Coordinates of C-alpha atoms in Angstrom, one line a residue:
M115 CA -5.0 126.5 -102.6
D116 CA -8.6 125.5 -103.7
V117 CA -9.3 124.0 -107.2
H118 CA -10.7 127.2 -108.3
Q119 CA -7.5 129.2 -107.5
L120 CA -5.3 126.4 -108.9
R121 CA -7.2 126.6 -112.2
M122 CA -6.3 130.2 -112.5
L123 CA -2.6 129.3 -113.2
V124 CA -2.2 125.8 -114.6
T125 CA -2.1 125.2 -118.3
E126 CA -5.6 123.6 -118.1
N127 CA -6.8 127.2 -117.9
P128 CA -7.4 128.2 -121.6
V129 CA -6.7 132.0 -120.7
F130 CA -3.4 131.3 -119.1
R131 CA -2.4 128.9 -121.9
S132 CA -3.2 131.7 -124.5
Y133 CA -1.2 134.1 -122.5
M134 CA 1.7 131.9 -122.5
F135 CA 1.5 131.2 -126.3
Y136 CA 1.4 135.0 -127.1
T137 CA 4.0 135.8 -124.6
A138 CA 6.4 133.3 -126.3
I139 CA 5.4 134.9 -129.7
L140 CA 6.3 138.2 -128.5
T141 CA 9.5 137.1 -126.8
L142 CA 10.8 135.6 -130.2
K143 CA 9.7 138.9 -131.9
M144 CA 11.8 140.9 -129.6
M145 CA 14.7 138.6 -130.0
F146 CA 14.4 139.2 -133.7
M147 CA 14.7 142.9 -133.1
S148 CA 18.3 142.1 -131.5
L149 CA 19.3 140.2 -134.8
L150 CA 17.9 142.9 -136.9
T151 CA 20.1 145.6 -135.1
I152 CA 23.2 143.3 -135.5
R153 CA 22.4 143.0 -139.3
Q154 CA 22.0 146.7 -139.7
R155 CA 25.2 147.4 -137.9
V156 CA 27.1 144.8 -140.0
M157 CA 25.6 145.8 -143.2
H158 CA 26.2 149.5 -142.7
N159 CA 29.6 149.2 -140.9
S160 CA 28.2 151.3 -138.2
F161 CA 29.3 150.1 -134.5
V162 CA 29.0 151.8 -131.2
S163 CA 32.1 150.3 -129.5
E164 CA 35.6 150.7 -130.7
E165 CA 36.4 146.9 -130.2
D166 CA 33.4 145.9 -132.3
A167 CA 34.6 148.3 -135.2
M168 CA 38.1 147.0 -134.8
Y169 CA 37.0 143.5 -134.9
L170 CA 34.6 143.7 -137.9
K171 CA 36.7 146.5 -139.7
G172 CA 33.9 149.0 -139.6
M173 CA 33.7 152.5 -138.0
V174 CA 32.4 154.0 -134.8
S175 CA 29.0 155.8 -135.4
R176 CA 26.3 156.5 -133.2
T177 CA 24.0 158.3 -135.9
N178 CA 23.4 155.7 -138.6
E179 CA 19.8 156.3 -139.5
H180 CA 19.3 152.6 -140.4
V181 CA 20.6 151.3 -137.2
E182 CA 19.1 153.9 -135.0
R183 CA 15.5 153.2 -136.6
V184 CA 15.7 149.6 -135.5
R185 CA 17.0 150.5 -132.2
R186 CA 14.0 152.8 -131.8
G187 CA 11.8 150.1 -133.0
H188 CA 13.2 147.8 -130.3
R189 CA 12.8 150.3 -127.6
N190 CA 9.3 150.9 -128.5
D191 CA 8.8 147.1 -128.1
M192 CA 10.4 147.4 -124.6
E193 CA 8.1 150.3 -123.7
N194 CA 5.0 148.2 -124.7
I195 CA 5.6 144.4 -124.7
Y196 CA 7.0 144.4 -121.2
L197 CA 3.7 146.0 -120.0
F198 CA 1.7 143.4 -121.8
F199 CA 3.8 140.6 -120.2
V200 CA 2.9 142.1 -116.7
I201 CA -0.7 143.0 -117.3
G202 CA -1.5 140.0 -119.3
F203 CA -0.4 137.8 -116.4
A204 CA -2.6 140.0 -114.0
Y205 CA -5.6 139.8 -116.3
T206 CA -5.7 136.1 -116.2
W207 CA -6.7 136.3 -112.6
T208 CA -9.9 138.3 -113.4
D209 CA -11.3 134.9 -114.8
P210 CA -12.2 136.5 -118.2
S211 CA -13.9 134.9 -121.2
P212 CA -11.3 132.7 -122.9
F213 CA -12.6 133.8 -126.2
F214 CA -12.4 137.4 -125.3
A215 CA -9.0 137.2 -123.6
N216 CA -7.6 135.3 -126.6
L217 CA -8.9 137.9 -128.8
L218 CA -7.2 140.6 -126.8
F219 CA -3.8 138.9 -126.7
F220 CA -4.2 138.2 -130.4
I221 CA -4.9 141.7 -131.3
F222 CA -2.0 143.0 -129.5
T223 CA 0.4 140.6 -130.9
V224 CA -0.7 141.5 -134.4
S225 CA -0.6 145.1 -133.8
R226 CA 3.1 144.9 -132.5
L227 CA 4.2 142.7 -135.4
I228 CA 2.6 145.4 -137.9
H229 CA 4.2 148.2 -135.9
T230 CA 7.6 146.7 -136.3
C231 CA 7.1 145.9 -139.9
V232 CA 6.1 149.4 -141.1
Y233 CA 8.6 150.9 -138.7
T234 CA 11.9 149.0 -139.6
V235 CA 11.3 146.5 -142.5
V236 CA 8.9 148.2 -144.9
I237 CA 8.8 151.8 -144.0
M238 CA 5.2 153.2 -144.5
P239 CA 4.0 156.6 -144.0
Q240 CA 2.1 157.7 -141.0
P241 CA -0.4 157.2 -139.6
I242 CA -0.2 153.5 -140.2
R243 CA 2.4 152.9 -137.6
G244 CA 0.6 155.3 -135.2
R245 CA -2.5 153.3 -135.5
A246 CA -0.8 150.1 -134.9
W247 CA 0.8 151.5 -131.8
L248 CA -2.6 152.8 -130.6
V249 CA -4.4 149.6 -131.0
G250 CA -1.8 147.8 -128.7
F251 CA -1.9 150.6 -126.4
L252 CA -5.6 150.4 -125.9
V253 CA -5.6 146.7 -125.4
T254 CA -3.1 147.1 -122.6
G255 CA -4.9 150.0 -121.1
Y256 CA -8.3 148.1 -121.0
M257 CA -6.7 145.0 -119.4
A258 CA -5.0 147.3 -116.8
I259 CA -8.1 149.3 -115.9
R260 CA -10.2 146.0 -116.0
T261 CA -8.0 144.3 -113.6
L262 CA -7.9 147.1 -111.2
L263 CA -11.6 147.3 -111.1
H264 CA -11.7 143.6 -110.5
F265 CA -9.3 143.7 -107.6
F266 CA -10.7 146.8 -106.1
G267 CA -14.1 145.5 -106.6
I268 CA -17.3 147.2 -107.6
W269 CA -19.3 145.8 -104.7
C270 CA -20.1 149.4 -103.6
F271 CA -22.2 149.9 -106.9
I272 CA -23.9 146.6 -106.3
Y273 CA -24.8 147.9 -102.7
I274 CA -26.4 150.9 -104.0
A275 CA -28.2 149.0 -106.8
R276 CA -29.6 146.4 -104.4
K277 CA -30.5 148.7 -101.6
P278 CA -34.3 149.6 -101.5
R279 CA -34.8 153.2 -102.7
K280 CA -36.4 154.3 -99.6
D281 CA -33.2 153.0 -97.7
V282 CA -31.0 154.7 -99.9
R283 CA -32.9 158.0 -99.4
N284 CA -33.1 157.6 -95.6
D285 CA -29.4 156.6 -95.5
K286 CA -28.1 159.2 -97.8
Y287 CA -25.9 160.8 -95.0
T288 CA -24.6 157.6 -93.5
F289 CA -24.0 155.5 -96.7
I290 CA -20.7 157.0 -97.8
P291 CA -19.2 157.0 -94.3
A292 CA -20.4 153.4 -93.7
L293 CA -18.9 152.4 -97.1
V294 CA -15.5 153.9 -96.3
K295 CA -15.6 152.3 -92.9
K296 CA -16.3 148.9 -94.4
C297 CA -13.7 149.2 -97.0
G298 CA -11.1 150.6 -94.4
E299 CA -11.8 147.8 -92.1
S300 CA -11.3 145.2 -94.7
V301 CA -8.0 146.8 -95.8
L302 CA -6.7 147.2 -92.3
C303 CA -7.6 143.9 -91.5
K304 CA -5.2 142.6 -93.9
M305 CA -2.4 145.1 -93.4
V306 CA -2.3 144.6 -89.7
N307 CA -1.9 141.0 -89.9
T308 CA 1.4 140.3 -88.6
T309 CA 1.4 136.7 -89.5
S310 CA 2.6 135.2 -92.8
S311 CA 0.6 136.6 -95.7
A312 CA 0.0 133.3 -97.0
G313 CA -0.2 129.7 -95.6
P314 CA 1.8 126.8 -97.3
P315 CA 4.0 127.8 -100.3
D316 CA 1.3 126.4 -102.7
S317 CA -1.1 128.9 -101.4
V318 CA 1.2 132.1 -102.4
L319 CA -0.5 132.5 -105.8
T320 CA -4.1 132.9 -104.6
L321 CA -6.3 135.9 -104.2
N322 CA -6.9 134.9 -100.7
N323 CA -3.0 136.0 -100.2
P324 CA -3.3 139.8 -99.5
A325 CA 0.4 140.2 -100.5
F326 CA -0.3 138.6 -103.9
G327 CA -3.5 141.0 -104.3
V328 CA -1.5 144.0 -103.6
Y329 CA 1.3 142.9 -106.0
L330 CA -1.2 142.6 -108.8
I331 CA -2.7 146.1 -107.9
S332 CA 0.8 147.6 -107.8
A333 CA 1.6 146.0 -111.0
C334 CA -1.5 147.4 -112.6
L335 CA -0.7 151.0 -111.4
L336 CA 2.8 150.9 -112.5
V337 CA 1.7 149.8 -115.9
L338 CA -0.8 152.6 -116.2
K339 CA 2.0 155.0 -115.0
M340 CA 4.4 153.8 -117.8
M341 CA 1.6 154.1 -120.2
G342 CA 1.2 157.7 -119.0
M343 CA 4.8 158.3 -119.9
S344 CA 4.3 157.3 -123.4
L345 CA 1.3 159.7 -123.6
L346 CA 3.4 162.5 -122.1
T347 CA 6.1 162.0 -124.9
I348 CA 3.6 162.1 -127.5
Y349 CA 1.9 165.2 -126.1
N350 CA 5.3 167.0 -125.9
R351 CA 6.2 166.0 -129.6
F352 CA 3.0 167.4 -130.8
K353 CA 3.4 170.6 -128.6
Y354 CA 7.0 171.3 -129.8
K355 CA 6.5 169.8 -133.3
A356 CA 9.7 167.9 -132.5
F357 CA 9.9 164.5 -134.1
I358 CA 12.4 161.7 -134.5
C359 CA 11.3 160.1 -137.8
P360 CA 10.8 161.8 -141.2
E361 CA 7.5 160.3 -141.8
D362 CA 6.1 161.7 -138.5
A363 CA 7.4 165.2 -139.2
K364 CA 6.0 165.3 -142.7
W365 CA 2.6 164.0 -141.4
L366 CA 2.3 166.4 -138.6
Q367 CA 4.1 169.3 -140.3
G368 CA 6.8 169.2 -137.8
Q369 CA 10.6 169.0 -137.8
V370 CA 13.1 166.2 -137.3
V371 CA 14.8 167.9 -134.3
S372 CA 15.8 167.2 -130.7
N373 CA 13.8 169.0 -128.0
D374 CA 15.0 169.3 -124.3
T375 CA 11.4 168.9 -122.9
V376 CA 10.9 165.6 -125.1
E377 CA 14.3 164.3 -124.2
R378 CA 13.6 164.9 -120.5
V379 CA 10.4 162.8 -120.6
R380 CA 12.1 160.2 -122.6
R381 CA 14.9 159.8 -120.1
A382 CA 12.3 159.6 -117.3
H383 CA 10.7 156.8 -119.3
Q384 CA 14.1 155.1 -119.7
N385 CA 14.5 155.3 -116.0
D386 CA 11.1 153.5 -115.5
L387 CA 12.4 150.8 -117.9
E388 CA 15.4 150.5 -115.8
N389 CA 13.8 150.2 -112.6
I390 CA 10.0 149.0 -112.8
P391 CA 10.6 145.7 -114.5
I392 CA 13.3 144.5 -112.1
F393 CA 10.9 145.6 -109.1
L394 CA 8.2 143.4 -110.6
A395 CA 10.5 140.4 -110.8
A396 CA 12.1 141.0 -107.3
A397 CA 8.7 141.5 -105.8
F398 CA 7.1 138.3 -107.3
A399 CA 10.2 136.4 -106.0
Y400 CA 9.5 138.0 -102.7
L401 CA 6.1 136.7 -102.4
W402 CA 7.4 133.3 -102.0
T403 CA 9.2 134.4 -98.6
Q404 CA 5.6 134.7 -97.4
P405 CA 6.1 138.2 -95.8
P406 CA 3.7 139.9 -93.2
A407 CA 0.8 141.2 -95.1
W408 CA 1.5 144.8 -93.7
L409 CA 5.1 144.8 -95.0
A410 CA 4.2 143.5 -98.4
W411 CA 1.7 146.6 -98.6
V412 CA 4.4 149.0 -97.5
L413 CA 7.1 147.8 -99.9
Y414 CA 4.7 147.3 -103.0
L415 CA 2.6 150.5 -102.6
G416 CA 5.7 152.3 -101.3
F417 CA 7.6 151.6 -104.5
T418 CA 4.7 152.6 -106.7
I419 CA 4.4 156.0 -105.0
L420 CA 8.1 156.5 -105.1
R421 CA 8.2 156.0 -108.9
A422 CA 5.2 158.3 -109.3
L423 CA 6.8 161.1 -107.4
H424 CA 10.1 160.6 -109.3
T425 CA 8.5 161.1 -112.5
I426 CA 6.7 164.2 -111.3
V427 CA 9.8 165.9 -110.0
Y428 CA 11.7 164.8 -113.2
T429 CA 9.1 165.9 -116.0
L430 CA 6.2 167.8 -114.5
I431 CA 7.4 169.9 -111.6
V432 CA 11.2 170.0 -111.9
L433 CA 12.9 170.2 -108.5
P434 CA 16.4 170.7 -107.8
Q435 CA 18.6 167.7 -106.8
P436 CA 18.8 165.7 -104.6
T437 CA 15.0 165.4 -104.5
R438 CA 14.9 163.2 -107.6
A439 CA 18.0 161.2 -106.6
L440 CA 16.6 160.5 -103.0
L441 CA 13.3 159.2 -104.5
W442 CA 15.3 156.8 -106.8
V443 CA 17.6 155.6 -104.1
A444 CA 14.5 154.8 -101.9
G445 CA 12.9 152.8 -104.6
Y446 CA 16.3 151.1 -105.4
L447 CA 16.7 150.0 -101.9
L448 CA 13.2 148.7 -101.7
T449 CA 13.9 146.6 -104.8
G450 CA 17.3 145.5 -103.6
Y451 CA 16.0 144.5 -100.1
M452 CA 13.3 142.2 -101.7
A453 CA 15.7 140.6 -104.0
V454 CA 18.3 139.8 -101.4
H455 CA 15.7 138.6 -99.0
A456 CA 14.3 136.3 -101.7
A457 CA 17.7 135.1 -102.8
L458 CA 18.6 134.3 -99.0
H459 CA 15.4 132.6 -98.5
V460 CA 15.8 130.2 -101.3
F461 CA 19.6 129.6 -100.5
I462 CA 18.7 128.9 -96.8
Y463 CA 15.9 126.5 -98.2
L464 CA 18.3 124.7 -100.4
I465 CA 20.9 124.1 -97.8
M466 CA 18.8 123.1 -95.1

């Protein structure tokens, strides 16, 4: 790992240092949501488990609005802050301006704090909460797209800009095939490499490692996919005028009511939350086993495609089972394989 690549990750890098700081703040903020949920349950004697109600002399209730509001706020954090954790890490590898990166991290953190305050602590009418959510959403989206563009590269546009006009004119029928060929050769060269995707262990987290590169690309795609789930939920709430909070219904002239289509999208989003974060953790650990480059491409992009198909057959083009179940099982097995492989790799290393 050369000096430049090493600087991308160590704390001397101001961008990564800023990322760690705001990640810690957001972690504490989410921990606070757990405490706030406990406080609301105890204060209103509303518990979800019989043993809790018996121990604290309360009652079993799953419909207390004070508790459910905090739980919705907590879930909204999970739907947004987890994505920031992932994309913020990937964004640090694009070598952004320290000032601009710090500004993005700061804006996202403040927007999430405001969102929680006006949602659960001092309830404010819409669109205050919606705007706070939107600001954080746009920051995450910008970083995801910026990171994708960085890793896919924009050298094709540079190629066009630098090529003399007459060459472009004379080459207009061969430019696109040549560009595709060049890109394909670059990708295939990395994919067919049957040797370890990295050299020594200290060269795993380097952009010269094709496995790490495809990990970052897959992470960006999965983040954008989960952001799409948030937009799909909002779209269906607007379409059916079915809202979960009184202030939302009042602002948009809808009703506080459950809708089957909205709930289906929310279940698919919940399924993403149950599967994508653990995939990203297992896939990151799997990098340290130094797998063949082609296998890393198959596993990482394979999981990404499976999750996209799972969402499509769950929410957009509803197909009968076991279609969705098979897609889920395939992704589940990929994650399990990487987790077991990484665990065995470390275990063998420790006992050798």
